[in-house]
XYZ file of C-alpha atoms in Angstrom:
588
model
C 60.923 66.430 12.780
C 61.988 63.041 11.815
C 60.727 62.120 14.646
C 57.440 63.054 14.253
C 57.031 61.432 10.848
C 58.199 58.209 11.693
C 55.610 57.948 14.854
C 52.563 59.493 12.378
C 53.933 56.800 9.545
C 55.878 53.559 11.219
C 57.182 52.775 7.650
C 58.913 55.170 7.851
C 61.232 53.689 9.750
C 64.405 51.577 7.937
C 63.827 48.819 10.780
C 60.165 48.224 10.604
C 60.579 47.930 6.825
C 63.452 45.180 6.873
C 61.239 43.561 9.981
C 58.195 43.533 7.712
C 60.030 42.166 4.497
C 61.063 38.669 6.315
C 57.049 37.947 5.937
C 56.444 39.221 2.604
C 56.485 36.730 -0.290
C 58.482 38.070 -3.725
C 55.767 39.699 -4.786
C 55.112 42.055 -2.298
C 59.092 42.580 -2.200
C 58.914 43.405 -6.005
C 56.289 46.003 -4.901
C 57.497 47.229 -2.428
C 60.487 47.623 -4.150
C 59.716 50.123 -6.362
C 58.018 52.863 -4.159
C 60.929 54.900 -3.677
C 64.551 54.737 -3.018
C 65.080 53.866 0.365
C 62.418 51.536 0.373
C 64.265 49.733 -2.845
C 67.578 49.966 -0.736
C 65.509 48.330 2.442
C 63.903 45.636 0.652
C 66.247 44.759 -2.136
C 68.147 42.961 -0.144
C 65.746 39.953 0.653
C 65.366 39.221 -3.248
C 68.280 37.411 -2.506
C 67.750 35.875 0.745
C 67.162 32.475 -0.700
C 69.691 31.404 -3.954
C 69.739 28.377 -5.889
C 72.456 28.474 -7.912
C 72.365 26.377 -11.239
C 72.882 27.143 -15.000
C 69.788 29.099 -15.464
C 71.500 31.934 -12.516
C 74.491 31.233 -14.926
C 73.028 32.575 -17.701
C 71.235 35.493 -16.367
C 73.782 37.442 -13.907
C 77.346 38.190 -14.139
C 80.020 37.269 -11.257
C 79.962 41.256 -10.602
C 76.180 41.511 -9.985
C 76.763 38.290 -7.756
C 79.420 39.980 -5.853
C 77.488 43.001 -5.128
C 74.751 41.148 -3.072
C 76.366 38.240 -2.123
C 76.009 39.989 1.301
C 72.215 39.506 1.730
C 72.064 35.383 1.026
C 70.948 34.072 4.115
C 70.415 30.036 2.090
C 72.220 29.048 -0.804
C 71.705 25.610 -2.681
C 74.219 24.532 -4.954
C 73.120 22.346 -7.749
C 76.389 22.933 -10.026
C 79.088 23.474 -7.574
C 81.728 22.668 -9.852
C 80.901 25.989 -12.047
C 80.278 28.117 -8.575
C 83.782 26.927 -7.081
C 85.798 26.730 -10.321
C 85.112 30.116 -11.557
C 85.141 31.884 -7.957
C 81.544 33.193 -7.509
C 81.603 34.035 -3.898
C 83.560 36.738 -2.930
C 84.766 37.671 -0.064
C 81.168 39.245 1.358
C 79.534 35.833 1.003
C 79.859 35.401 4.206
C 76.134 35.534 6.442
C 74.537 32.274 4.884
C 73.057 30.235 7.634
C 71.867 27.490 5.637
C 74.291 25.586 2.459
C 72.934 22.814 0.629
C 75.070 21.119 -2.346
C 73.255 18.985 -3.846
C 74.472 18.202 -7.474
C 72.076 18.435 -10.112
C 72.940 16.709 -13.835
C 70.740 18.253 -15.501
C 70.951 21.934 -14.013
C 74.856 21.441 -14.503
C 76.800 23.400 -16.818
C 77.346 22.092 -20.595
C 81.154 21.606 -19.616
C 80.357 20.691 -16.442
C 78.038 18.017 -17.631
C 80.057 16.692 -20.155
C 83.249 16.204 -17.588
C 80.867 14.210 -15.677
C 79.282 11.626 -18.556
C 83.583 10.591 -19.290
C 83.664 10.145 -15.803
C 80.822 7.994 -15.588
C 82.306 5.578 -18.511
C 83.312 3.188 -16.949
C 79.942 2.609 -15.780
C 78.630 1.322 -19.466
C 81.612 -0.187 -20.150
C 81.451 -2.691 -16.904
C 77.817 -3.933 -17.310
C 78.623 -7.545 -17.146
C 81.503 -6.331 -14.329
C 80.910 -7.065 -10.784
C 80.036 -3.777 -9.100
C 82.199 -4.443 -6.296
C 85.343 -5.005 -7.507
C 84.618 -1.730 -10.001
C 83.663 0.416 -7.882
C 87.596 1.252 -6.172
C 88.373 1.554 -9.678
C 85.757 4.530 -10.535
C 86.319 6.412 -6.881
C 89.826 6.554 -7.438
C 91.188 6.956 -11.290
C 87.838 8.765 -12.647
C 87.886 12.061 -11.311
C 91.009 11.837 -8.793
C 92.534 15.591 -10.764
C 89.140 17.455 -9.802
C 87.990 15.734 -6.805
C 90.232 17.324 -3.672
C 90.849 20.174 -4.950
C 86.273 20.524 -5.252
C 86.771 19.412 -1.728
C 89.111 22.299 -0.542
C 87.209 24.464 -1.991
C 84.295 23.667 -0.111
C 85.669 23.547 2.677
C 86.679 26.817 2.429
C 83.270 28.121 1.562
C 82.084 26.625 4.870
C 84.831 28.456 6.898
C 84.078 31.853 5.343
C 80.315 31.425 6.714
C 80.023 33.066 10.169
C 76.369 32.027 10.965
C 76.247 28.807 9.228
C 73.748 26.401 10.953
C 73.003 24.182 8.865
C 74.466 22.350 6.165
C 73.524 19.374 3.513
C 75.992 17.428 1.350
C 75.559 15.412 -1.248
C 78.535 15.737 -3.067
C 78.581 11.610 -3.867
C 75.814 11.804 -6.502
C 78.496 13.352 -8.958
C 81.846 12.036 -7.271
C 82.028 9.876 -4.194
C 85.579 10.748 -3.391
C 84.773 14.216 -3.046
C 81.822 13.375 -1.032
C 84.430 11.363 1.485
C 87.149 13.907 1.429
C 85.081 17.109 2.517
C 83.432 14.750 5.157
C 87.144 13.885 6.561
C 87.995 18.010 6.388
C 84.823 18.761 8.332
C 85.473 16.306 10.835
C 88.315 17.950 12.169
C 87.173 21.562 11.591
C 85.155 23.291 14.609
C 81.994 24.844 13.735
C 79.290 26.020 15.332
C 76.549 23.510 13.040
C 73.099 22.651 14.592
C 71.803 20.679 11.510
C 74.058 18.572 9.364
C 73.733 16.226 6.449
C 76.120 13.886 4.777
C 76.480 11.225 2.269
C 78.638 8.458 0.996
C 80.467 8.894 3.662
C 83.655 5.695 4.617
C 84.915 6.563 8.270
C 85.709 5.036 11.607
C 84.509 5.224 14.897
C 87.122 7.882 16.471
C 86.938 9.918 13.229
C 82.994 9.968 13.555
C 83.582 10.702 17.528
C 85.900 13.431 16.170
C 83.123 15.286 14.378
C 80.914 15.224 16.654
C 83.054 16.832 19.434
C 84.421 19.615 16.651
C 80.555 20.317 16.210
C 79.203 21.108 20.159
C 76.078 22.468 19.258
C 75.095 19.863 16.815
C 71.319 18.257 17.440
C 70.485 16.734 13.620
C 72.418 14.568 12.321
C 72.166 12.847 9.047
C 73.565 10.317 7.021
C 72.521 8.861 3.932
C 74.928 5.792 2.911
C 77.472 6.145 6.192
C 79.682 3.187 6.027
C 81.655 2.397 9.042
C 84.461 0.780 8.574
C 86.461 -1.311 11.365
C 90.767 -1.173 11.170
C 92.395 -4.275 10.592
C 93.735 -4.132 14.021
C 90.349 -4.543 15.814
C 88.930 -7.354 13.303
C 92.385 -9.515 14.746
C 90.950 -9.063 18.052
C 88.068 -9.945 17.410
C 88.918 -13.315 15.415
C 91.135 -13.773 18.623
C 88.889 -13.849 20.988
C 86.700 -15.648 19.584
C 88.612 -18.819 18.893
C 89.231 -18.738 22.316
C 86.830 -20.454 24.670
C 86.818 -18.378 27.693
C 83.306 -17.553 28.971
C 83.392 -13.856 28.151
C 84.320 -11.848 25.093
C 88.017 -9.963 25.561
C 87.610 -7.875 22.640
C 86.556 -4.548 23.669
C 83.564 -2.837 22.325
C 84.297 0.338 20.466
C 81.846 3.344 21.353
C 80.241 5.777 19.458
C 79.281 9.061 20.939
C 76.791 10.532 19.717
C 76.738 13.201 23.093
C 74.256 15.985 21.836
C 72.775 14.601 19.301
C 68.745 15.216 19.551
C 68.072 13.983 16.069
C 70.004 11.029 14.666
C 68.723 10.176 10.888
C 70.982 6.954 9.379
C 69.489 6.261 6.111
C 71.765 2.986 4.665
C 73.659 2.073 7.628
C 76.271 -0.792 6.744
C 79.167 -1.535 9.305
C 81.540 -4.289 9.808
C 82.062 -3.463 13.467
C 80.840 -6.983 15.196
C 81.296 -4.923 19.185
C 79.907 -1.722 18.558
C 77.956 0.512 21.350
C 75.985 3.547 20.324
C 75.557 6.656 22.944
C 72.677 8.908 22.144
C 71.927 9.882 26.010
C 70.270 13.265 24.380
C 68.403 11.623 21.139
C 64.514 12.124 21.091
C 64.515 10.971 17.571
C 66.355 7.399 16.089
C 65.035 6.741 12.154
C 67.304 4.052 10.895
C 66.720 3.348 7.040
C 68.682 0.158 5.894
C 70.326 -1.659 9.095
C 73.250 -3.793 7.809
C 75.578 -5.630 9.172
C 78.493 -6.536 7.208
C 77.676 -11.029 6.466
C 81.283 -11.904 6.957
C 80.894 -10.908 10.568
C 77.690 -12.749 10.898
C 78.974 -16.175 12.202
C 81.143 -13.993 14.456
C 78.412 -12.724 15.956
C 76.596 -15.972 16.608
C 79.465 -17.440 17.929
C 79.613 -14.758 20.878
C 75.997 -15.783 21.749
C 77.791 -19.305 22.923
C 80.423 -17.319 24.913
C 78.336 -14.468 26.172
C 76.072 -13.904 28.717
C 75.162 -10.358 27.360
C 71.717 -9.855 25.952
C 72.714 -8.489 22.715
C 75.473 -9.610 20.683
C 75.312 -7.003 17.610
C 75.058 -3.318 18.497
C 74.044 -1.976 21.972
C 72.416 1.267 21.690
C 71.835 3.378 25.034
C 68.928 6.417 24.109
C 67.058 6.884 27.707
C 65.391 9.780 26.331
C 64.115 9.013 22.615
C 60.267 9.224 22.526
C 61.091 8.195 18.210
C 61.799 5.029 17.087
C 61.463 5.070 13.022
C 62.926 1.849 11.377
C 62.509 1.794 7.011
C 63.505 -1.577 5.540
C 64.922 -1.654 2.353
C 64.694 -4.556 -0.629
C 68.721 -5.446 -1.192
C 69.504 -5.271 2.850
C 70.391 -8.511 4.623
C 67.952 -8.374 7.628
C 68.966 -10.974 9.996
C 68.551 -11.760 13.682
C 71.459 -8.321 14.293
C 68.578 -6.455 13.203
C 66.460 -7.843 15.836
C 68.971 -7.403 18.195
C 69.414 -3.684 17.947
C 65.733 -2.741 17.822
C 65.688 -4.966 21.504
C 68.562 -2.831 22.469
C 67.084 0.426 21.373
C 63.307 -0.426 23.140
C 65.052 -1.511 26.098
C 67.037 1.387 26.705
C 64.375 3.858 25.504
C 61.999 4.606 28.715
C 58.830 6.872 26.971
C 58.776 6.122 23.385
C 56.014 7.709 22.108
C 55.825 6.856 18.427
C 57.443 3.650 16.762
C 57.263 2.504 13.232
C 58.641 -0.165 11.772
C 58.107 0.249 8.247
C 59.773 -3.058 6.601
C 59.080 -6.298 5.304
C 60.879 -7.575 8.801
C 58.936 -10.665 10.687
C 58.884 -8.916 14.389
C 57.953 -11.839 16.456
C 56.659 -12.126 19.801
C 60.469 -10.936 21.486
C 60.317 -7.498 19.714
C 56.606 -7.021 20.619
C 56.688 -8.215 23.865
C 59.210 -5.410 24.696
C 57.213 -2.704 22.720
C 53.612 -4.024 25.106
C 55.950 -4.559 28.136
C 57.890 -1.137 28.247
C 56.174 1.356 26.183
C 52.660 0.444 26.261
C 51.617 3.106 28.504
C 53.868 6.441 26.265
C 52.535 4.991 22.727
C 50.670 7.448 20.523
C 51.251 6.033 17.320
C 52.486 2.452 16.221
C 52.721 1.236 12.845
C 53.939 -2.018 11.613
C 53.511 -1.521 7.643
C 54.305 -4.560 5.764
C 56.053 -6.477 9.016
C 55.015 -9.841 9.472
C 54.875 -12.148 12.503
C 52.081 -10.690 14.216
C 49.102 -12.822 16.051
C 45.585 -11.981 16.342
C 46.553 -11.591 20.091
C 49.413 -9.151 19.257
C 47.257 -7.029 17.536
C 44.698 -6.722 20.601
C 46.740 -6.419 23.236
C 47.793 -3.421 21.463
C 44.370 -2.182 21.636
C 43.584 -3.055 25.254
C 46.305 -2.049 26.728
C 47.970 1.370 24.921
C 45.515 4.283 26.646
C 47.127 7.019 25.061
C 47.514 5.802 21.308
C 45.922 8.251 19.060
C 47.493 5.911 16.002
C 47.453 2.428 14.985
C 48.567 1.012 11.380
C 48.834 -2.621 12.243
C 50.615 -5.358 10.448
C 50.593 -7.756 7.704
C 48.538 -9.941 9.372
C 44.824 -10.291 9.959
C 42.790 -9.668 13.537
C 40.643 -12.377 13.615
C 37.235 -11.967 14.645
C 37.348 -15.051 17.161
C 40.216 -13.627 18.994
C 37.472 -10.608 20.176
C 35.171 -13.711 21.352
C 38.017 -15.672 22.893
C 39.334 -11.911 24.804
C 36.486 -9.462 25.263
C 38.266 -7.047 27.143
C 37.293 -3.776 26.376
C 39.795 -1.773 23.745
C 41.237 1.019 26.352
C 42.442 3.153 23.272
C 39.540 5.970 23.702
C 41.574 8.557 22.115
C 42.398 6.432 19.128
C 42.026 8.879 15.614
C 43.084 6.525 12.991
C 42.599 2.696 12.960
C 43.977 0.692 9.836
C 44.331 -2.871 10.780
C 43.714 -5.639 8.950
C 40.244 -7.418 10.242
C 38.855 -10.952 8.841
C 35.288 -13.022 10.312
C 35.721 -17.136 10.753
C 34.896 -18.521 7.275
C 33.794 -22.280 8.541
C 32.768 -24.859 10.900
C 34.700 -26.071 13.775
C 34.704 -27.301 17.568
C 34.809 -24.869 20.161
C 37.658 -24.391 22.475
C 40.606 -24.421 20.239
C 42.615 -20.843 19.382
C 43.381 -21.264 15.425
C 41.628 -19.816 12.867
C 39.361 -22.374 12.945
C 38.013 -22.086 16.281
C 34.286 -20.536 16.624
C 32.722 -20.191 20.000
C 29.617 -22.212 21.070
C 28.230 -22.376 24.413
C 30.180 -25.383 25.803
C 33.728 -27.262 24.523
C 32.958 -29.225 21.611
C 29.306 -27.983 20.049
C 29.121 -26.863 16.698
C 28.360 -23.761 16.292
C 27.353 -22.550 12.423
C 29.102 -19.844 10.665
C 26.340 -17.616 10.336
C 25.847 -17.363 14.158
C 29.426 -17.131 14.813
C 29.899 -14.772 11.787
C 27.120 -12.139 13.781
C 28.671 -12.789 17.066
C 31.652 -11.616 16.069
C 30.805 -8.782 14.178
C 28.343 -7.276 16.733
C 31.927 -8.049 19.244
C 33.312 -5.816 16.938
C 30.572 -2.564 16.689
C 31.269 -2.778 20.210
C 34.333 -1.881 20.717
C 34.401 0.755 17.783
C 31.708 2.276 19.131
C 33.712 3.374 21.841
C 36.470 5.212 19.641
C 34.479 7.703 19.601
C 37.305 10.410 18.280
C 37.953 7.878 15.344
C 38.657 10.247 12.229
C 40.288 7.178 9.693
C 39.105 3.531 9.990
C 40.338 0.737 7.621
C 39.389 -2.763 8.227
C 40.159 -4.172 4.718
C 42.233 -6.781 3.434
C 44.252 -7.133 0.258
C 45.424 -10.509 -1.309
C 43.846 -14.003 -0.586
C 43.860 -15.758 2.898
C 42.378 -18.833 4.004
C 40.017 -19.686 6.300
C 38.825 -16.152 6.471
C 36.562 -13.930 5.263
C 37.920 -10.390 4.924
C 36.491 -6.947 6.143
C 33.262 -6.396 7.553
C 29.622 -5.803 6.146
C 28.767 -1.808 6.898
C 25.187 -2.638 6.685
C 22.143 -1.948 8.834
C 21.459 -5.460 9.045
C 24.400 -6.826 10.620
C 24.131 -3.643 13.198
C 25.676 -0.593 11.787
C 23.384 1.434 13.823
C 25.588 0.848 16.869
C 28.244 2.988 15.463
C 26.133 5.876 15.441
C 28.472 7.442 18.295
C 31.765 7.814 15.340
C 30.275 11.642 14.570
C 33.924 12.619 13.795
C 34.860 9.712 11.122
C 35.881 11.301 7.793
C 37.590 8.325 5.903
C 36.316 4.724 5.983
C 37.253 1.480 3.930
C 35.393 -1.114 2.451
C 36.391 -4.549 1.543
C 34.576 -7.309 -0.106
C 31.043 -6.172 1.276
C 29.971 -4.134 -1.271
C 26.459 -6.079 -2.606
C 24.909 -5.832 0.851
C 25.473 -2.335 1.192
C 22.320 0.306 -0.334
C 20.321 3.396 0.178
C 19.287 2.619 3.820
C 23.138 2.660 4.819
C 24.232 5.687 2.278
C 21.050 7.824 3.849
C 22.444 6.384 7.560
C 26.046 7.651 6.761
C 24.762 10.813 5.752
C 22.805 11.448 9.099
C 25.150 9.713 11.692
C 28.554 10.987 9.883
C 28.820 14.280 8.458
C 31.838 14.796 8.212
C 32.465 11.427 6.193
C 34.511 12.714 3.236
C 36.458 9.629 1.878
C 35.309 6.729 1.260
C 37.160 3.846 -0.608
C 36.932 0.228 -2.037
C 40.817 -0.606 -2.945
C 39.001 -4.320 -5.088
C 36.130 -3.747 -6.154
C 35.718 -0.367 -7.372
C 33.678 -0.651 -10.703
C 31.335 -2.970 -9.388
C 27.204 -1.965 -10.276
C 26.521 -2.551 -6.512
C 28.874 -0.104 -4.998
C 29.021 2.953 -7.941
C 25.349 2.531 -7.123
C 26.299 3.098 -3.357
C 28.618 5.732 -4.317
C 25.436 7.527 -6.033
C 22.941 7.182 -3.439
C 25.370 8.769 -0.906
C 26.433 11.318 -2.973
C 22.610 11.917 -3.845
C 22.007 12.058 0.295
C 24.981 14.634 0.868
C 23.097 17.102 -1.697
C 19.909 16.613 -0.406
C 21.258 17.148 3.274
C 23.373 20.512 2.194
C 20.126 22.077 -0.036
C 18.138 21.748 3.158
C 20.435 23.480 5.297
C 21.008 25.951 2.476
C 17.116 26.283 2.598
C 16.746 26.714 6.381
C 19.855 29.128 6.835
């Protein structure tokens, strides 16, 4: 009889219900919740799936009520962990969560939690003329030293109780850095079955990283966020050693981290002191590095191995055969020196199909680092961006675009593509599949002989006639239709300029008179840029736009903005776009 119901009415069934309720938002829970009893019994349980526990949960439930469900959280976020380890909220049934994030949270922590943490953090307004260095060993270890293991046990004891726990994300050190450091050192030498893991402020070696990465076999993300790696006394003597010694090879040995199954290796603030360091990722697909340092007093070091050595890289060797992601964010107070260099080398050469690289820093890449990118990768590139890098040549910048075939993205550098390098190379951009375009384009601003390859050179018909700007001006802009007329799956093109640069005229006029026409074949271009052109442009090219691109959505002007000419534009196109959408209204 039961049976029969169930197949006439499939929610009838305890299992469909709990299947369904993984998809329903907590709405729908809440509703479904109170059709009957055993739907309430089915579906209760997923109002507590998800738990972020701060002072507001505090206030509103008791430990009991807690307790009761504990059962059912599947991800719990910690934003006062103090007050949920202190006063024993998890019981002995909190046991299923898959997913723990502690992230401390000032102002979601308890009153007496909060104000434990403000006479901790004294010493901080007391020392504001103090040199943060020599404070700092002062706060880790006298401010909080009753509290801090003891938070760290605890945790550690929260993440042994799990039994499905996949993923976990620390950040212990905004509230006590000692803490952070301690769990970090328990978890290390605890197996677990992790495939995600993030931690921070984190002071450790190279065998006690190796060791956590071992105790964690099915680990593929791994995160740090301020990992400092610290090298024993024992190795720096070796080091100082070897190097006073002038023998043609280094005998210090190279100390290697093993990163075995890592898939996903995320180091936001590197620093290290570890002058012979090689890095083993043979499984990464994905390398972001945020804030590459090398420790300065090892500098020299370093530069005197280059006279001794024969290797090609004297900072950090990295070996990733199989990374296809090479993400490198600079940031303001890092010392980026020639080590830097160094290891991106090492990582391009040892990576064979990278696929997507951005170096997002204000790093001068020079022609070593490119050359390796254009040499090695040229033919796996998708995407390349060089945001705020400098170092680049007008040269650099093409080759990229006549020789990467599969690049669907292209955010180019600092520095300008020059309209006389398309004169000088008019090899046709191979980059058909290219989507989004933001380099930096200028025309020749002045007279000058032919044949020479700065930014003064123009093209004339034979070495050393003048040619005028106008004439080189149009030759160089109908060079550049061209070529954008065959990017035909372009979607975002910017070819403005920002700040003053001589010899140079930025952007390019999107008028009808200097040829727009030819770029009639862009049908799918949705957001375009405009520099420095903006009095030439009218109603012939906003009507033109209209026609030719209709899906053109976004359209900016980052200098000139609240200039008559283009809000006049703006109008007219606007004005075109209605007209265009009441007609097909009318003859729908």
């Amino acid at each position: 009889m039961h049976h029969d119901a169930a197949v006439s009415d499939p929610l009838g069934l305890p299992e469909i219900r709990i299947h369904i309720g993984q998809f329903l938002d907590t709405r729908d829970i809440l509703a479904c919740i109170l059709v009957c009893h055993a739907w309430a019994k089915d579906f209760s349980g997923f109002l507590w799936s998800t738990i972020t526990f701060d002072k507001s949960i505090q206030e509103k439930l008791t430990k009991e009520n807690f307790q009761r469900h504990e059962s059912h959280i599947r991800k719990l976020t910690l934003l006062d962990h103090g007050s949920f380890l202190d006063d024993a909220w998890a019981g002995t049934h909190c046991s299923n969560v898959s997913y723990l994030a502690i992230f401390p949270d000032l102002t979601a922590l308890s009153t007496r939690r909060r104000l434990l943490l403000l006479r901790s953090m004294e010493a901080f307004h007391l020392a504001e003329n103090t040199d943060t260095d020599a404070l700092e060993p002062t706060l880790h270890s006298s401010s909080q030293d009753e509290e801090q293991d003891p938070t760290a046990k605890k945790l550690m004891r929260l993440v042994e109780q799990q039994h499905h726990l996949r993923g976990l994300s620390e950040n212990c050190a905004a509230v006590s850095r000692t803490c952070s450091n301690d769990f970090a050192k328990q978890l290390c030498r605890h197996p677990n079955r992790l495939v995600h893991l993030h931690l921070s402020k984190w002071n450790t070696t190279v065998p006690e990283l190796n060791m956590l990465i071992f105790n964690s076999p099915h680990l593929e993300g791994l995160r740090f966020k301020g990992l400092v790696l610290l090298t024993p006394n024992s190795a720096q003597e070796i080091v100082e050693e070897s190097l006073s010694s002038a023998s043609e090879s280094i005998a210090a040995p190279r100390q290697l981290l093993q990163f075995r199954q890592i898939r996903r290796l995320d180091l936001q603030t590197f620093h290290t002191s570890t002058p012979l360091l090689e890095i083993d990722c043979p499984e990464a697909v994905s390398i972001q590095l945020s804030g590459y340092d090398m420790a300065e007093s090892f500098s020299p070091n370093i530069h005197q191995q280059q006279q001794h050595s024969s290797r090609a890289h004297y900072g950090h060797i990295w070996n990733c055969p199989k990374s296809r992601t090479l993400l490198y964010t600079g940031q303001a107070k890092v010392v980026e020196g020639p080590e830097l260099k160094d290891t991106l080398t090492s990582i391009l050469q040892s990576a064979h199909h990278l696929s997507k690289i951005v170096l997002a820093c204000t790093l001068e890449i020079g022609p070593s680092v490119m050359s390796r990118i254009l040499n090695d990768h040229s033919s796996t590139l998708t995407i390349l961006h060089f945001p705020y890098s400098t170092g680049l040549t007008s040269s650099h910048i093409l080759k990229v675009l006549t020789t990467c075939r599969n690049l669907v993205e292209f955010k180019g550098s600092e520095d300008y593509l020059v309209g006389q390098q398309l004169l000088l190379d008019p090899q046709p951009w191979v980059c058909i599949r290219l989507e989004r375009l933001r380099v930096r384009f200028g025309l020749s601003a002045f007279l000058a002989r032919a044949g020479h390859l700065d930014f003064g050179a123009v093209v004339g018909d034979q070495a050393g006639t003048l040619v005028s700007r106008e004439d080189t001006m149009k030759q160089e802009i109908q060079a550049l239709y061209g070529q954008l007329s065959r990017l035909t799956r372009l979607t975002v093109l910017d070819l403005s300029g920002t700040g003053s640069v001589d010899r140079i005229t930025r952007g390019i006029p999107w008028t009808m008179a200097a040829g727009l026409g030819q770029l009639s074949t862009l049908t799918n271009l949705e957001t375009l840029h405009v520099t420095d052109w903006e009095r030439e442009m009218g109603y012939l090219e906003a009507e033109w736009m209209v026609r030719h691109w209709p899906r053109l959505d976004n359209l900016y002007n980052l200098r000139n903005r609240d200039l008559e000419p283009w809000t006049k534009f703006v109008r007219f196109l606007r004005f075109f776009k209605e007209a265009k959408q009441s007609l097909a209204q009318e003859t729908g």
